[in-house]
Each structure stands twice: as structure tokens, then as C-alpha cells.
């Protein structure tokens, strides 16, 4: 799932590059940054959420179930707000389907 996304996203930006001409050159740069910022969620999750127990798989819970769990863990681990939301976002994207 994750791997497929990384294959598809660069491919799509390549396509839009071909169709939109040079004017969009700056927009392309932003897209690349956006693709790269997808990973910090995973990195933060691995860093912050393995301190007390083994990592739970993102797809062990649905997006709806993750929300209260993550905020509970934020309190336990004193995880900063911004990092908590990045982690939650990552978990929701990779959560078990409803
Ligand atoms: C300060 C220690 C600590 C940190 C940091 C921590 N956890 Fe936990 N976690 C616990 C403890 C203790 C339990 C088991 C007791 C409980 O459920 O309250 C637990 C339980 C869980 C469970 C099982 C909950 C359930 O209802 O069965 C999940 C899922 C989980 N943690 C995910 C995470 C995630 C995601 C993060 C990072 C955002 C995280 N934990 C960070 C201590 C921590």
C-alpha cells in the first residue's frame, strides 16, 4: 500500500510536468517537498511510539480507533502536539479499512 503510493506519486508528478509546461516549474518543486514530508510521520511514529512497547502496526486499528489511542499515548509519553498530529495523520492514512 505504502510502497505503491510512492511509486504512483512521482509518476503522477512526471505526468503533470509533461502536460503543464515550464510555468509550473516552481509548483513541481513544492510537490517534491510534499512527497518527502510523508515520511516524517513514519519516522516520528517509530521514534515516539516504540519507547514503551513494541510498535503496533498502523493497520491494527481503524482511523477512528487510532484517534483516542494516540491522544492517550500523547499524555503517557508527553509527545509534543505537532508531532502527535503528524503521527496521527500517518496512522490514519495507513489504518485498517473501516
Ligand atoms: C510513555 C510510554 C508510552 C508511549 C511513549 C506510547 N505508549 Fe502506547 N501504551 C503504553 C502503555 C503502558 C500501554 C498499555 C496500557 C494502556 O492501554 O493504557 C499502551 C498501549 C498501546 C496500545 C494498545 C491500546 C489498546 O487499547 O489496546 C496502542 C495501540 C498503543 N499503545 C499505541 C501507541 C502509539 C501509536 C504511540 C505513539 C503515539 C504510543 N503507543 C506511545 C505506553 C506508551
mmCIF file of C-alpha atoms and ligand atoms in Angstrom:
data_model
loop_
_atom_site.group_PDB
_atom_site.id
_atom_site.type_symbol
_atom_site.label_atom_id
_atom_site.label_comp_id
_atom_site.label_asym_id
_atom_site.label_seq_id
_atom_site.Cartn_x
_atom_site.Cartn_y
_atom_site.Cartn_z
ATOM 1 C CA UNK A 1 0.000 0.000 0.000
ATOM 2 C CA UNK A 2 2.661 2.479 1.146
ATOM 3 C CA UNK A 3 5.090 1.275 -1.499
ATOM 4 C CA UNK A 4 2.531 1.649 -4.244
ATOM 5 C CA UNK A 5 1.832 5.230 -3.229
ATOM 6 C CA UNK A 6 5.498 6.098 -3.545
ATOM 7 C CA UNK A 7 5.599 4.594 -6.985
ATOM 8 C CA UNK A 8 2.447 6.344 -8.135
ATOM 9 C CA UNK A 9 3.110 9.833 -6.773
ATOM 10 C CA UNK A 10 6.381 10.521 -8.628
ATOM 11 C CA UNK A 11 4.818 9.035 -11.714
ATOM 12 C CA UNK A 12 1.868 11.436 -11.480
ATOM 13 C CA UNK A 13 4.100 14.448 -10.962
ATOM 14 C CA UNK A 14 6.058 13.369 -14.005
ATOM 15 C CA UNK A 15 2.851 13.274 -15.995
ATOM 16 C CA UNK A 16 1.777 16.728 -14.843
ATOM 17 C CA UNK A 17 5.247 18.013 -15.658
ATOM 18 C CA UNK A 18 4.826 16.905 -19.221
ATOM 19 C CA UNK A 19 1.373 18.396 -19.629
ATOM 20 C CA UNK A 20 1.712 21.745 -17.821
ATOM 21 C CA UNK A 21 4.815 23.283 -19.463
ATOM 22 C CA UNK A 22 7.502 25.342 -17.787
ATOM 23 C CA UNK A 23 5.294 27.817 -15.933
ATOM 24 C CA UNK A 24 4.650 25.155 -13.291
ATOM 25 C CA UNK A 25 8.349 24.656 -12.542
ATOM 26 C CA UNK A 26 8.030 26.176 -9.037
ATOM 27 C CA UNK A 27 4.930 24.131 -8.313
ATOM 28 C CA UNK A 28 6.871 20.992 -9.179
ATOM 29 C CA UNK A 29 9.447 21.782 -6.509
ATOM 30 C CA UNK A 30 6.697 22.089 -3.899
ATOM 31 C CA UNK A 31 5.291 18.737 -4.931
ATOM 32 C CA UNK A 32 8.609 17.011 -4.389
ATOM 33 C CA UNK A 33 8.822 18.503 -0.904
ATOM 34 C CA UNK A 34 5.281 17.337 -0.195
ATOM 35 C CA UNK A 35 6.186 13.792 -1.183
ATOM 36 C CA UNK A 36 9.217 13.849 1.079
ATOM 37 C CA UNK A 37 7.287 15.128 4.085
ATOM 38 C CA UNK A 38 5.151 11.990 4.033
ATOM 39 C CA UNK A 39 7.908 10.068 5.698
ATOM 40 C CA UNK A 40 8.414 12.054 8.937
ATOM 41 C CA UNK A 41 5.099 10.642 10.154
ATOM 42 C CA UNK A 42 6.547 7.181 9.944
ATOM 43 C CA UNK A 43 9.845 8.284 11.447
ATOM 44 C CA UNK A 44 8.155 10.045 14.359
ATOM 45 C CA UNK A 45 5.863 7.093 14.898
ATOM 46 C CA UNK A 46 8.849 4.748 15.092
ATOM 47 C CA UNK A 47 10.733 7.119 17.371
ATOM 48 C CA UNK A 48 7.946 8.149 19.750
ATOM 49 C CA UNK A 49 5.773 5.071 19.826
ATOM 50 C CA UNK A 50 8.347 2.363 20.439
ATOM 51 C CA UNK A 51 9.699 3.892 23.648
ATOM 52 C CA UNK A 52 7.442 1.907 25.987
ATOM 53 C CA UNK A 53 6.258 -1.063 23.940
ATOM 54 C CA UNK A 54 6.799 -2.685 20.563
ATOM 55 C CA UNK A 55 5.268 -0.743 17.698
ATOM 56 C CA UNK A 56 1.680 -1.573 16.942
ATOM 57 C CA UNK A 57 1.042 -1.963 13.205
ATOM 58 C CA UNK A 58 -0.774 1.060 11.747
ATOM 59 C CA UNK A 59 -3.316 -1.307 10.209
ATOM 60 C CA UNK A 60 -4.038 -2.962 13.558
ATOM 61 C CA UNK A 61 -6.691 -0.282 14.136
ATOM 62 C CA UNK A 62 -9.086 1.792 12.043
ATOM 63 C CA UNK A 63 -8.578 5.551 11.684
ATOM 64 C CA UNK A 64 -11.463 6.054 14.089
ATOM 65 C CA UNK A 65 -9.861 3.801 16.704
ATOM 66 C CA UNK A 66 -6.436 5.428 16.387
ATOM 67 C CA UNK A 67 -7.596 8.881 17.388
ATOM 68 C CA UNK A 68 -8.352 8.286 21.095
ATOM 69 C CA UNK A 69 -5.428 5.854 21.389
ATOM 70 C CA UNK A 70 -2.906 8.349 20.027
ATOM 71 C CA UNK A 71 -4.104 11.148 22.324
ATOM 72 C CA UNK A 72 -3.936 8.764 25.275
ATOM 73 C CA UNK A 73 -0.363 7.834 24.280
ATOM 74 C CA UNK A 74 0.490 11.509 23.845
ATOM 75 C CA UNK A 75 -0.343 12.054 27.517
ATOM 76 C CA UNK A 76 1.604 8.991 28.608
ATOM 77 C CA UNK A 77 4.679 9.815 26.561
ATOM 78 C CA UNK A 78 4.493 13.614 26.791
ATOM 79 C CA UNK A 79 4.678 13.820 22.999
ATOM 80 C CA UNK A 80 4.536 17.378 21.563
ATOM 81 C CA UNK A 81 1.266 18.398 19.897
ATOM 82 C CA UNK A 82 2.705 18.922 16.430
ATOM 83 C CA UNK A 83 4.387 15.523 16.424
ATOM 84 C CA UNK A 84 1.242 13.858 17.722
ATOM 85 C CA UNK A 85 -0.787 15.202 14.801
ATOM 86 C CA UNK A 86 1.846 14.134 12.276
ATOM 87 C CA UNK A 87 1.855 10.639 13.785
ATOM 88 C CA UNK A 88 -1.942 10.507 13.861
ATOM 89 C CA UNK A 89 -2.073 11.573 10.238
ATOM 90 C CA UNK A 90 0.367 8.833 9.265
ATOM 91 C CA UNK A 91 -1.554 6.201 11.227
ATOM 92 C CA UNK A 92 -4.887 7.235 9.729
ATOM 93 C CA UNK A 93 -3.504 7.032 6.220
ATOM 94 C CA UNK A 94 -2.242 3.514 6.861
ATOM 95 C CA UNK A 95 -5.042 2.356 9.136
ATOM 96 C CA UNK A 96 -7.208 -0.705 8.797
ATOM 97 C CA UNK A 97 -10.128 -0.058 6.433
ATOM 98 C CA UNK A 98 -13.368 0.677 8.298
HETATM 99 C C1 LIG B 1 5.179 6.522 27.972
HETATM 100 C C2 LIG B 1 5.030 5.195 27.411
HETATM 101 C C3 LIG B 1 4.266 5.039 26.118
HETATM 102 C C4 LIG B 1 4.467 5.691 24.926
HETATM 103 C C5 LIG B 1 5.505 6.750 24.593
HETATM 104 C C6 LIG B 1 3.486 5.152 23.997
HETATM 105 N N1 LIG B 1 2.730 4.199 24.612
HETATM 106 FE FE1 LIG B 1 1.286 3.079 23.747
HETATM 107 N N2 LIG B 1 0.928 2.151 25.520
HETATM 108 C C7 LIG B 1 1.620 2.389 26.706
HETATM 109 C C8 LIG B 1 1.067 1.539 27.745
HETATM 110 C C9 LIG B 1 1.560 1.489 29.183
HETATM 111 C C10 LIG B 1 0.042 0.773 27.143
HETATM 112 C C11 LIG B 1 -0.847 -0.316 27.751
HETATM 113 C C12 LIG B 1 -1.788 0.229 28.779
HETATM 114 C C13 LIG B 1 -2.901 1.016 28.187
HETATM 115 O O1 LIG B 1 -3.541 0.568 27.209
HETATM 116 O O2 LIG B 1 -3.198 2.097 28.717
HETATM 117 C C14 LIG B 1 -0.018 1.180 25.750
HETATM 118 C C15 LIG B 1 -0.896 0.654 24.814
HETATM 119 C C16 LIG B 1 -0.935 0.986 23.495
HETATM 120 C C17 LIG B 1 -1.851 0.425 22.525
HETATM 121 C C18 LIG B 1 -2.920 -0.622 22.815
HETATM 122 C C19 LIG B 1 -4.152 0.140 23.221
HETATM 123 C C20 LIG B 1 -5.341 -0.734 23.398
HETATM 124 O O3 LIG B 1 -6.428 -0.142 23.626
HETATM 125 O O4 LIG B 1 -5.235 -1.957 23.332
HETATM 126 C C21 LIG B 1 -1.580 1.020 21.341
HETATM 127 C C22 LIG B 1 -2.273 0.757 20.027
HETATM 128 C C23 LIG B 1 -0.522 1.973 21.565
HETATM 129 N N3 LIG B 1 -0.133 1.923 22.883
HETATM 130 C C24 LIG B 1 0.000 2.793 20.589
HETATM 131 C C25 LIG B 1 0.927 3.792 20.825
HETATM 132 C C26 LIG B 1 1.278 4.813 19.865
HETATM 133 C C27 LIG B 1 0.722 4.936 18.461
HETATM 134 C C28 LIG B 1 2.214 5.603 20.457
HETATM 135 C C29 LIG B 1 2.867 6.852 19.889
HETATM 136 C C30 LIG B 1 1.973 7.952 19.582
HETATM 137 C C31 LIG B 1 2.438 5.079 21.803
HETATM 138 N N4 LIG B 1 1.631 3.993 21.982
HETATM 139 C C32 LIG B 1 3.347 5.604 22.699
HETATM 140 C C33 LIG B 1 2.657 3.258 26.867
HETATM 141 C C34 LIG B 1 3.168 4.101 25.907
#
